[in-house]
Structure formats: structure tokens, C-alpha cells
PDB file of C-alpha atoms in Angstrom:
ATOM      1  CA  UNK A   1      21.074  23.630  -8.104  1.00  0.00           C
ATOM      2  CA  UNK A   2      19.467  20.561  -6.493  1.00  0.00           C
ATOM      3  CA  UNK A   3      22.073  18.199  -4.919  1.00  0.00           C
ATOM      4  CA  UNK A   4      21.643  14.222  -5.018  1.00  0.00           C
ATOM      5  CA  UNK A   5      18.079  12.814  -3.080  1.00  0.00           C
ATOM      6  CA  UNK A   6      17.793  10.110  -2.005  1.00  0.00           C
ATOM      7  CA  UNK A   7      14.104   8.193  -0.683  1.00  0.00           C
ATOM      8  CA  UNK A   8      13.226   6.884   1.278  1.00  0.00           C
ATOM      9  CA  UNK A   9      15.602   8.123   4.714  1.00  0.00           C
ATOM     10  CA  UNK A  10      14.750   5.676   6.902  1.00  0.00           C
ATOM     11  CA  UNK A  11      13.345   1.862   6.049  1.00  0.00           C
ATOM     12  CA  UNK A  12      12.789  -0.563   8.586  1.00  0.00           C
ATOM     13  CA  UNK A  13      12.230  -4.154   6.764  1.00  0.00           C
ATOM     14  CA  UNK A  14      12.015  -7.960   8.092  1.00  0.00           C
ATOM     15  CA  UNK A  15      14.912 -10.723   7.056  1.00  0.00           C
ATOM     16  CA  UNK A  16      13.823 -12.014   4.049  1.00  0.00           C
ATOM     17  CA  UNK A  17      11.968  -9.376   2.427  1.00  0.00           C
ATOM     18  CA  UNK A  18      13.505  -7.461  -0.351  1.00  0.00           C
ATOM     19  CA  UNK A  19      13.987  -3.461  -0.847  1.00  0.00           C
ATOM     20  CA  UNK A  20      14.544  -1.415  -3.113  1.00  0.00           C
ATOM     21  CA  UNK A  21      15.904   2.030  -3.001  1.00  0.00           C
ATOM     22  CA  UNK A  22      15.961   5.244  -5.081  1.00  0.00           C
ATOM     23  CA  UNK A  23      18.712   7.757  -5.810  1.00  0.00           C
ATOM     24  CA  UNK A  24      17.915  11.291  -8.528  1.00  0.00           C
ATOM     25  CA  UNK A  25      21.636  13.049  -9.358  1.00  0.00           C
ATOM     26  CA  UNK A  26      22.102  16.201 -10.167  1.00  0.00           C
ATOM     27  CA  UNK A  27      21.120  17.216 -13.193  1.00  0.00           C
ATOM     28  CA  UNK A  28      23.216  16.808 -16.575  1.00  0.00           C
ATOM     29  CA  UNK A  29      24.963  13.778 -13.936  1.00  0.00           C
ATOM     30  CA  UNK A  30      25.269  10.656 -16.085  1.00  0.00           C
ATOM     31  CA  UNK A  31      26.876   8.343 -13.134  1.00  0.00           C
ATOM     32  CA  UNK A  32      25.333   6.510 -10.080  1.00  0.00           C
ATOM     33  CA  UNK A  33      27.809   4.614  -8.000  1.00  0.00           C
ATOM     34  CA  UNK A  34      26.237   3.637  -4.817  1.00  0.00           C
ATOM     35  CA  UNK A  35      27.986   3.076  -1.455  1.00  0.00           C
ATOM     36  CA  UNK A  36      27.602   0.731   1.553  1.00  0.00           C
ATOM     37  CA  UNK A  37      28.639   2.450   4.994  1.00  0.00           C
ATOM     38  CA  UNK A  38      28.771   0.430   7.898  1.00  0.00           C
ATOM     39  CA  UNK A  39      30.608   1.068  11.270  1.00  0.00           C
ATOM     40  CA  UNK A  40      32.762  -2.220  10.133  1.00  0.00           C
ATOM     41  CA  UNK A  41      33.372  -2.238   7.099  1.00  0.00           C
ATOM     42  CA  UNK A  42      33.327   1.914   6.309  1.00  0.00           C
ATOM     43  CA  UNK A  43      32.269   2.661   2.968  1.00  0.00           C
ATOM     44  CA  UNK A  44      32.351  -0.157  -0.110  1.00  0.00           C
ATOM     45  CA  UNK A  45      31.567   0.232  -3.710  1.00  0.00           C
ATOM     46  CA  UNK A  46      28.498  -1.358  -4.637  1.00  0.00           C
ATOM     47  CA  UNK A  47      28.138  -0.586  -8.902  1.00  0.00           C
ATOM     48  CA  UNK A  48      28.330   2.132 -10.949  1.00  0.00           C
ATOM     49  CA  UNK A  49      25.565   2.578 -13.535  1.00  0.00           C
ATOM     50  CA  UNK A  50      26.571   5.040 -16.265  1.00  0.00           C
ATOM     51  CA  UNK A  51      23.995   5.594 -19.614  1.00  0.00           C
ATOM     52  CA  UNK A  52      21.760   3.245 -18.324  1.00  0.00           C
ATOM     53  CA  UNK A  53      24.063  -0.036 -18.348  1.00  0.00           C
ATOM     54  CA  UNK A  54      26.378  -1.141 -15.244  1.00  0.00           C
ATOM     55  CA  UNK A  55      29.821  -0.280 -15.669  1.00  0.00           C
ATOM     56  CA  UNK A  56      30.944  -1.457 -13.118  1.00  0.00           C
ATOM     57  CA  UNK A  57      30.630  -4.034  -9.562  1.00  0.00           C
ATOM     58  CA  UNK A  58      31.739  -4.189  -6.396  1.00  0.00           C
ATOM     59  CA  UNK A  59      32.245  -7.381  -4.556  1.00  0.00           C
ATOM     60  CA  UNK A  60      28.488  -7.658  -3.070  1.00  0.00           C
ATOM     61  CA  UNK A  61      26.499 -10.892  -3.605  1.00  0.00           C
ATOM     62  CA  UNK A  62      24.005 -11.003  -6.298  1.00  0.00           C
ATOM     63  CA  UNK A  63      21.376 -10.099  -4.101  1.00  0.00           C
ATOM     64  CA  UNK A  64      21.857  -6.146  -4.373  1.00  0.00           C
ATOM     65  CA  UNK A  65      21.087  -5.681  -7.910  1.00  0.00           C
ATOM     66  CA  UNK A  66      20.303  -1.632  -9.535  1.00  0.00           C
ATOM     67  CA  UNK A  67      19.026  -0.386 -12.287  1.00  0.00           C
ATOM     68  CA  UNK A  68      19.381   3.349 -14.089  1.00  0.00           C
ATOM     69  CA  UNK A  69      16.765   5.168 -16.315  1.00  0.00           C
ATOM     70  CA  UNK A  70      16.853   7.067 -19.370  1.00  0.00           C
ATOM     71  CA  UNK A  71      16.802  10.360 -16.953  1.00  0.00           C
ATOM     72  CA  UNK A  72      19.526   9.198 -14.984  1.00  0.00           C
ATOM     73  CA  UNK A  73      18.302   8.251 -11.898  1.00  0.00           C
ATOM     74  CA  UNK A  74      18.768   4.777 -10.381  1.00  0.00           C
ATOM     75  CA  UNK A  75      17.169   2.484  -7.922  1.00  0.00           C
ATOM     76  CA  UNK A  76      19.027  -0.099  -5.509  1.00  0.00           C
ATOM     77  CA  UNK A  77      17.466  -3.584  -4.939  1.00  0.00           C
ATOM     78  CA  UNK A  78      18.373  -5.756  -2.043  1.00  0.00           C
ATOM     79  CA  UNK A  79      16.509  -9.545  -2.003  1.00  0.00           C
ATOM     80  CA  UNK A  80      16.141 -11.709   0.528  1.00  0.00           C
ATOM     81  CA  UNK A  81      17.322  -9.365   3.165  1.00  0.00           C
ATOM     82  CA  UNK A  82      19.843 -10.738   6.003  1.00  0.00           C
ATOM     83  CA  UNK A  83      20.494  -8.721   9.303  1.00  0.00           C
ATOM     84  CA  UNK A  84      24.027  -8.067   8.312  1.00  0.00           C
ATOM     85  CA  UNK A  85      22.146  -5.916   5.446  1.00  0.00           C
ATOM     86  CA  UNK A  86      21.558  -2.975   7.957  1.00  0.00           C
ATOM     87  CA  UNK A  87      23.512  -0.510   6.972  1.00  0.00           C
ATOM     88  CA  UNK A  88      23.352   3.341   5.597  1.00  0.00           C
ATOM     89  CA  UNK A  89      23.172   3.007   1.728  1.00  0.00           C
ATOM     90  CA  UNK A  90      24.871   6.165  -0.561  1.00  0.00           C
ATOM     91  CA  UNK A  91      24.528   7.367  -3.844  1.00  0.00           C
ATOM     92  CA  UNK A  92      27.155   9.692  -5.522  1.00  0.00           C
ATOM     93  CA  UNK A  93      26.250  11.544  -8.635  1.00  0.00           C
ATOM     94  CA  UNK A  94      29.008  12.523 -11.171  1.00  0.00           C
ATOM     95  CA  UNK A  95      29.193  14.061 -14.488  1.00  0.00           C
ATOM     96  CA  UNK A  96      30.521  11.296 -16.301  1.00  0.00           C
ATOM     97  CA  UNK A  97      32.268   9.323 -13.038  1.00  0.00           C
ATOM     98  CA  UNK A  98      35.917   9.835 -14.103  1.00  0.00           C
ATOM     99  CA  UNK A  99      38.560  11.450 -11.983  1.00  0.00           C
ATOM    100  CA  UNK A 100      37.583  14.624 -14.236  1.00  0.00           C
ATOM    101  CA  UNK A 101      34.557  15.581 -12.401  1.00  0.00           C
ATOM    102  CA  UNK A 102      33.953  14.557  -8.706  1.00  0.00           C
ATOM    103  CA  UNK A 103      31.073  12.749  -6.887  1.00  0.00           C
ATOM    104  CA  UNK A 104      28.612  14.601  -5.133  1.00  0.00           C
ATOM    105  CA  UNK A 105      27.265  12.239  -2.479  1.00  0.00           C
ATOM    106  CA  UNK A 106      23.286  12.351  -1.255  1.00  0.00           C
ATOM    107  CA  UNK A 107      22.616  11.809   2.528  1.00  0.00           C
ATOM    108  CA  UNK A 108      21.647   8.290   1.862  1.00  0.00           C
ATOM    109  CA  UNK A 109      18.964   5.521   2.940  1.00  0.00           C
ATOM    110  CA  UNK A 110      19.197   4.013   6.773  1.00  0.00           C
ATOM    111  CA  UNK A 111      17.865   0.777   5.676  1.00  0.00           C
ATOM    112  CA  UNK A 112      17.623  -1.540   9.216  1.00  0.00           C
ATOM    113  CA  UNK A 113      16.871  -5.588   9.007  1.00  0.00           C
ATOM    114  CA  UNK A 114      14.904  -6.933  11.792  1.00  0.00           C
TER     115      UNK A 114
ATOM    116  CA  UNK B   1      42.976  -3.778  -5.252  1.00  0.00           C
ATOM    117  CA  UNK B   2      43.026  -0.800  -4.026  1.00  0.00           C
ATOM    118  CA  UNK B   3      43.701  -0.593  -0.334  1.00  0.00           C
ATOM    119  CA  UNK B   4      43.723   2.947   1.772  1.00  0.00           C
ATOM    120  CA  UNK B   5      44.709   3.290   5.315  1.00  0.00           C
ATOM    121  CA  UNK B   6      43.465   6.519   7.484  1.00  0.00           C
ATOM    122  CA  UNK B   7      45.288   7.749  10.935  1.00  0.00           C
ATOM    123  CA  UNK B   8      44.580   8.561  13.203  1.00  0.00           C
ATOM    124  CA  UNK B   9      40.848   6.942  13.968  1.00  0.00           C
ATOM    125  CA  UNK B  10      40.385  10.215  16.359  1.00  0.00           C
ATOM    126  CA  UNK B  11      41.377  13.563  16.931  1.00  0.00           C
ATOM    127  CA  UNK B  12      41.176  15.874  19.634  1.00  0.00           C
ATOM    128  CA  UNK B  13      42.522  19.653  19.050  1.00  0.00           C
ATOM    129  CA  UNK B  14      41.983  22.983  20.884  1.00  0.00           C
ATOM    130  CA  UNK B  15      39.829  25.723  19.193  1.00  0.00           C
ATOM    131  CA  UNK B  16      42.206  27.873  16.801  1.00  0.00           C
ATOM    132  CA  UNK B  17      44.508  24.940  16.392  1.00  0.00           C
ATOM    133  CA  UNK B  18      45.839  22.847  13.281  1.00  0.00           C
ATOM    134  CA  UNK B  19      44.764  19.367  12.607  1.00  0.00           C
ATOM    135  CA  UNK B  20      46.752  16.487  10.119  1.00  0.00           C
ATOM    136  CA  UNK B  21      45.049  13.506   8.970  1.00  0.00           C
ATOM    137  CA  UNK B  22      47.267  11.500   7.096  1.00  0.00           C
ATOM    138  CA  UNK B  23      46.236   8.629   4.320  1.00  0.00           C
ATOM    139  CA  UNK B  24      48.168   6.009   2.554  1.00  0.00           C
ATOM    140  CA  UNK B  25      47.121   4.093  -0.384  1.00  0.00           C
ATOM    141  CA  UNK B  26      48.783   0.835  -1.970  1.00  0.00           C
ATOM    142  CA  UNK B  27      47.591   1.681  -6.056  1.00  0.00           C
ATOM    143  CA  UNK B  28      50.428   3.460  -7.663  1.00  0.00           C
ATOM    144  CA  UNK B  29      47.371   3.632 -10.369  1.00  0.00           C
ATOM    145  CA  UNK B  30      45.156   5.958  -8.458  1.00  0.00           C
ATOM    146  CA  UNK B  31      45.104   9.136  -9.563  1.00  0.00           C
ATOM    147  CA  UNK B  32      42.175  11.033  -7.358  1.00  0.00           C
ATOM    148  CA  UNK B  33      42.287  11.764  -3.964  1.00  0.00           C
ATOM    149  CA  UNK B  34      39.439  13.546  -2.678  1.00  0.00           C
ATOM    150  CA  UNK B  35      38.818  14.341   1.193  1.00  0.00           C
ATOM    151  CA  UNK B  36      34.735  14.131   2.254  1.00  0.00           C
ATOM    152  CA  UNK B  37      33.528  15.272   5.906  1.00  0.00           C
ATOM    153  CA  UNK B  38      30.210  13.812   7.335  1.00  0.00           C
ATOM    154  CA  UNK B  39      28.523  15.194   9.541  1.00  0.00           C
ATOM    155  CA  UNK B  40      25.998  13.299  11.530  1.00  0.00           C
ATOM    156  CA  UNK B  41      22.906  12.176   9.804  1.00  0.00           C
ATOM    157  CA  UNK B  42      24.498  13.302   6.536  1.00  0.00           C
ATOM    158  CA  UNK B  43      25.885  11.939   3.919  1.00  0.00           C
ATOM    159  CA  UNK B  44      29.828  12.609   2.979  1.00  0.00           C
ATOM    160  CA  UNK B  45      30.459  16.036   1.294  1.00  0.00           C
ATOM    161  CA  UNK B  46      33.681  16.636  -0.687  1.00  0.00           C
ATOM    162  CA  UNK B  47      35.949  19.403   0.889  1.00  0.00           C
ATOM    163  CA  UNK B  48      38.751  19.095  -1.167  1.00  0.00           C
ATOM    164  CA  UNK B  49      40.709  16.760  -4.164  1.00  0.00           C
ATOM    165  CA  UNK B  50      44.072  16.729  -5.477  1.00  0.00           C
ATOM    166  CA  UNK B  51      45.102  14.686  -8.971  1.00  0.00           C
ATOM    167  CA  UNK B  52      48.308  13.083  -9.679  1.00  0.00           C
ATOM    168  CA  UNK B  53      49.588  15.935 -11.539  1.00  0.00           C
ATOM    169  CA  UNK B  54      49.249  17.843  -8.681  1.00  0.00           C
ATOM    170  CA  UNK B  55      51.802  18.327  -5.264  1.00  0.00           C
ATOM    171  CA  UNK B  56      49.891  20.800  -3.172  1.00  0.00           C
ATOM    172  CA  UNK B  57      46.301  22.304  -3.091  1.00  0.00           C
ATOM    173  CA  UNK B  58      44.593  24.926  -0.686  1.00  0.00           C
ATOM    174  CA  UNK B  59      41.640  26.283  -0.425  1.00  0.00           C
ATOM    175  CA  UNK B  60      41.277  28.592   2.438  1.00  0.00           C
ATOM    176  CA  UNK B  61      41.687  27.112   5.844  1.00  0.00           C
ATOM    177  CA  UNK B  62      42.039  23.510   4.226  1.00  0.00           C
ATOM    178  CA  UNK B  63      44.986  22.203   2.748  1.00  0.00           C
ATOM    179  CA  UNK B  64      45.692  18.664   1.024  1.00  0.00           C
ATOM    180  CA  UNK B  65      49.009  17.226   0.152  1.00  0.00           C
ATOM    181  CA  UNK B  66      50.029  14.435  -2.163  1.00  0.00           C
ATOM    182  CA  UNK B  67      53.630  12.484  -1.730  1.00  0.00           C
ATOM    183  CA  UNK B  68      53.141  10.043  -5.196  1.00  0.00           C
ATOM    184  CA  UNK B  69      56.210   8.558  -4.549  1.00  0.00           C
ATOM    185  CA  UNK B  70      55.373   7.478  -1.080  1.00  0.00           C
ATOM    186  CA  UNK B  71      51.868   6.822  -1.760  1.00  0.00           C
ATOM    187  CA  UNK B  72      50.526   8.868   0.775  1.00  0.00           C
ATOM    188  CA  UNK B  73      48.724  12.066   1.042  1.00  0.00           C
ATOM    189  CA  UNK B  74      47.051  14.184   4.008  1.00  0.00           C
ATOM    190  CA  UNK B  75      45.011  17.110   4.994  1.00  0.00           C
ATOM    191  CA  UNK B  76      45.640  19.687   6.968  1.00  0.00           C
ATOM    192  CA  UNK B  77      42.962  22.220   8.263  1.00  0.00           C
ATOM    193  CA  UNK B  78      44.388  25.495  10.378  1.00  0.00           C
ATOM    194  CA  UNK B  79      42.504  27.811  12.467  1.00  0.00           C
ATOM    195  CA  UNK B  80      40.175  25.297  13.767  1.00  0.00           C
ATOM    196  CA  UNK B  81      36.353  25.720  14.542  1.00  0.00           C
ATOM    197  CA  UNK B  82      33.677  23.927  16.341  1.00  0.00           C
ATOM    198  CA  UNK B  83      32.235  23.658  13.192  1.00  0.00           C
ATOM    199  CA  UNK B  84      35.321  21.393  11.855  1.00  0.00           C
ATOM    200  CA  UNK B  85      34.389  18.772  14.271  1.00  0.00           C
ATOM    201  CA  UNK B  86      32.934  15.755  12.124  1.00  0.00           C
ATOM    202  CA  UNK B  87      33.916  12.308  10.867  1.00  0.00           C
ATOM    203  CA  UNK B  88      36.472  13.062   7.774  1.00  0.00           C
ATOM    204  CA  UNK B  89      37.094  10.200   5.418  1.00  0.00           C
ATOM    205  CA  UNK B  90      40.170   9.969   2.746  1.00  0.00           C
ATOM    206  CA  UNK B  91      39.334   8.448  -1.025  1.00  0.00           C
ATOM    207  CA  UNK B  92      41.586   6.953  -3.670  1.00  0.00           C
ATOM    208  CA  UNK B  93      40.031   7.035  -7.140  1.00  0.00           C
ATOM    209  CA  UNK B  94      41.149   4.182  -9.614  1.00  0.00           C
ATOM    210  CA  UNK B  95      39.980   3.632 -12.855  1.00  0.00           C
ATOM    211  CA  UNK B  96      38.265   0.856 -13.848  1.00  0.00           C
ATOM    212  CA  UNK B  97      38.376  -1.698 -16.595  1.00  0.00           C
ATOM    213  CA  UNK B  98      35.088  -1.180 -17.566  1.00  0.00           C
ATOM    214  CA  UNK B  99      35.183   2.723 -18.126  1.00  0.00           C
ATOM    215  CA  UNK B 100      34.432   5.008 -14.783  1.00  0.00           C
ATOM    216  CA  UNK B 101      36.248   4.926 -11.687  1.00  0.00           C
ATOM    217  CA  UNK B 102      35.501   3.827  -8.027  1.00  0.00           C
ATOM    218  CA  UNK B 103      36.593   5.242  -4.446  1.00  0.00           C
ATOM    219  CA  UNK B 104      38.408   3.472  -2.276  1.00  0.00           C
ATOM    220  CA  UNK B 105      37.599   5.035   1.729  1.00  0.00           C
ATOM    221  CA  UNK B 106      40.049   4.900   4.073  1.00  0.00           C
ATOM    222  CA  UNK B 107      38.249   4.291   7.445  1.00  0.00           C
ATOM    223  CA  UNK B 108      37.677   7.757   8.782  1.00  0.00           C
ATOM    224  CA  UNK B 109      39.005   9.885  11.096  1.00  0.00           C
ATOM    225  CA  UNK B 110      36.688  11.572  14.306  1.00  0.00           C
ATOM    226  CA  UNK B 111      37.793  14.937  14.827  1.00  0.00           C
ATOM    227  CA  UNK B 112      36.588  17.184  17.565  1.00  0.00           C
ATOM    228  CA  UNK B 113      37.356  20.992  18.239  1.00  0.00           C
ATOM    229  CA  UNK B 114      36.952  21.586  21.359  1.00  0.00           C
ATOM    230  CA  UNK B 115      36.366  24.959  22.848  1.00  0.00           C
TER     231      UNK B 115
END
């Protein structure tokens, strides 16, 4: 069974440019939360997509904005990128993203801001 | 919201020895506590959970307990290996207002076996 991928691994983009990254669950998944880790702040919720509508937000500015698809998987968009964007950027993939199933995490995007 | 504290920050233990890593979380509303271990250049992968419901669970060489009353919980891995040594993280899983639920990390715990 395929786990969670996430593309690209590594991105190397200029302040001000935008990005936008991609996450595919595991099949039969319906949930994409994605994750911020940074050495600190740790790991913070970003959103949760779930059918194809956001069910829920973390408290990131309105410059990281996502997006799911009919087949589940989900892209990340960051705008107008700042340095303090840098960070390692995780999806987790769940069945339906209640405490009934658990998350499956991918090994993520290195996005780094120059 | 949901806050979740993690000691300690590192760990040191001798091959074949146990190791505690010990969580607290302010939400009496949680009710999911999983345990992920990253390794380097990886992303976190679940080892172990525990619900509410639920005092005690083991699975092998890892064990996870859950005080509800105290609001803290910890895990416990025996017989240490090399292969143990990684960056282990502590969750809290609330449920949201909007349907779904969201993990709250504590801030991660370095453990290294050493030989």
C-alpha cells in the first residue's frame, strides 16, 4: 500500500515569489491536514481539507492558501514568500481525520527562502 | 487552545536500557494521543496512540500511558536499540468545530542509544 508523497523534496525559491506544493494520501484517505515544522516553532497546523472544502485553519496568514481535488489529493500555496517561510512543510493523510483513524504523515517538502 | 509540553528536550540511555518521555497537555477535551518518531530526513511516523477510554497500551517493546485526570501521558520504550535513537514527538488530538480534528505537537524529545 503506497504511503503519503509528497513533491517536490527540496525547493529553493527567492522572497517574494510564491510556491506551491503537492501532497497524494493514501488511497480511500479523504483528509489532508498539512503541517509546518520548524526548529522554533516545532510542528503547527496549517488546514485540513476534507471532501474537497477546508474544514478547518490554523493560525497562518492568508498567504498559505490549499486546495483538494475530487481524488483527494491537495496542493499547498505560499505567496509572496518571506525568509521566515523556510521551513519543512508535512502532509498527513487520514481516513476521515477524526480521532477514529490516525494520520499517516509523508516525508514532506524542504521549501528554503533566499 | 490546545497547549502540549514534552520533557525532556534530550535523552541519553545505554544500549538495552529503558527510556520515559513524558507529555502534558492543558485540553481536558483531547481525546487522542498519538506518539510519532522522525528520523532524519523523514517525515514523523506514528509508533503508537492511546484514546481517552483507554489507561494503558503496549505494543511490544513500546509502551504509552495516559493519566486523564492529570492531563498527562508518556511513553516508555524497554530494551533499547541503536535503532530507537531519533527525534520522538508527543500529539494531542482535539476536535474541531468545523468537523475533523487537529494535532497539537509537543516540542520533541532527542533520544540517543548509545552503544
Amino acid at each position: 500500500k503506497a504511503g503519503v508523497t509528497q513533491t517536490p523534496r527540496y525547493l529553493i525559491k527567492t522572497r517574494g515569489q510564491q510556491v506551491t506544493l503537492s501532497c497524494s494520501p493514501i488511497s480511500g484517505h479523504r483528509s489532508v491536514s498539512w503541517y509546518q515544522q520548524t526548529p522554533g516553532q516545532g510542528l503547527q497546523f496549517l488546514f485540513e481539507y476534507f471532501s474537497e472544502t477546508q474544514r478547518n485553519k490554523g493560525n497562518f496568514p492568508g498567504r498559505f492558501s490549499g486546495r483538494q481535488f475530487s481524488n483527494s489529493r491537495s496542493e499547498m500555496n505560499v505567496s509572496t514568500l518571506e525568509l521566515g517561510d523556510s521551513a519543512l512543510y508535512l502532509c498527513a493523510s487520514s481516513f476521515s481525520g477524526t480521532t477514529n483513524y490516525g494520520y499517516t504523515f509523508g516525508s514532506g517538502t524542504r521549501l528554503t527562502v533566499v | 487552545g490546545e497547549n502540549v509540553e514534552q520533557h525532556p528536550s534530550t535523552l541519553s540511555v545505554q544500549e538495552g536500557d529503558s527510556a520515559v518521555i513524558k507529555c502534558t497537555y492543558s485540553d481536558s477535551a483531547s481525546n487522542y494521543f498519538p506518539w510519532y518518531k522522525q528520523e532524519l530526513g523523514k517525515g514523523p511516523q506514528l509508533i503508537i496512540d492511546i484514546r481517552s477510554n483507554v489507561g494503558e497500551k503496549k505494543d511490544q517493546r513500546i509502551a504509552v500511558t495516559l493519566n486523564k485526570t492529570a492531563k498527562h501521558f508518556s511513553l516508555h520504550i524497554t530494551e533499547t536499540q541503536p535503532e530507537d535513537s531519533a527525534v520522538y514527538f508527543c500529539a494531542a488530538s482535539i476536535g474541531l468545530t468545523g468537523g475533523g480534528n487537529k494535532l497539537t505537537f509537543g516540542t520533541g524529545t532527542q533520544l540517543k542509544v548509545e552503544l
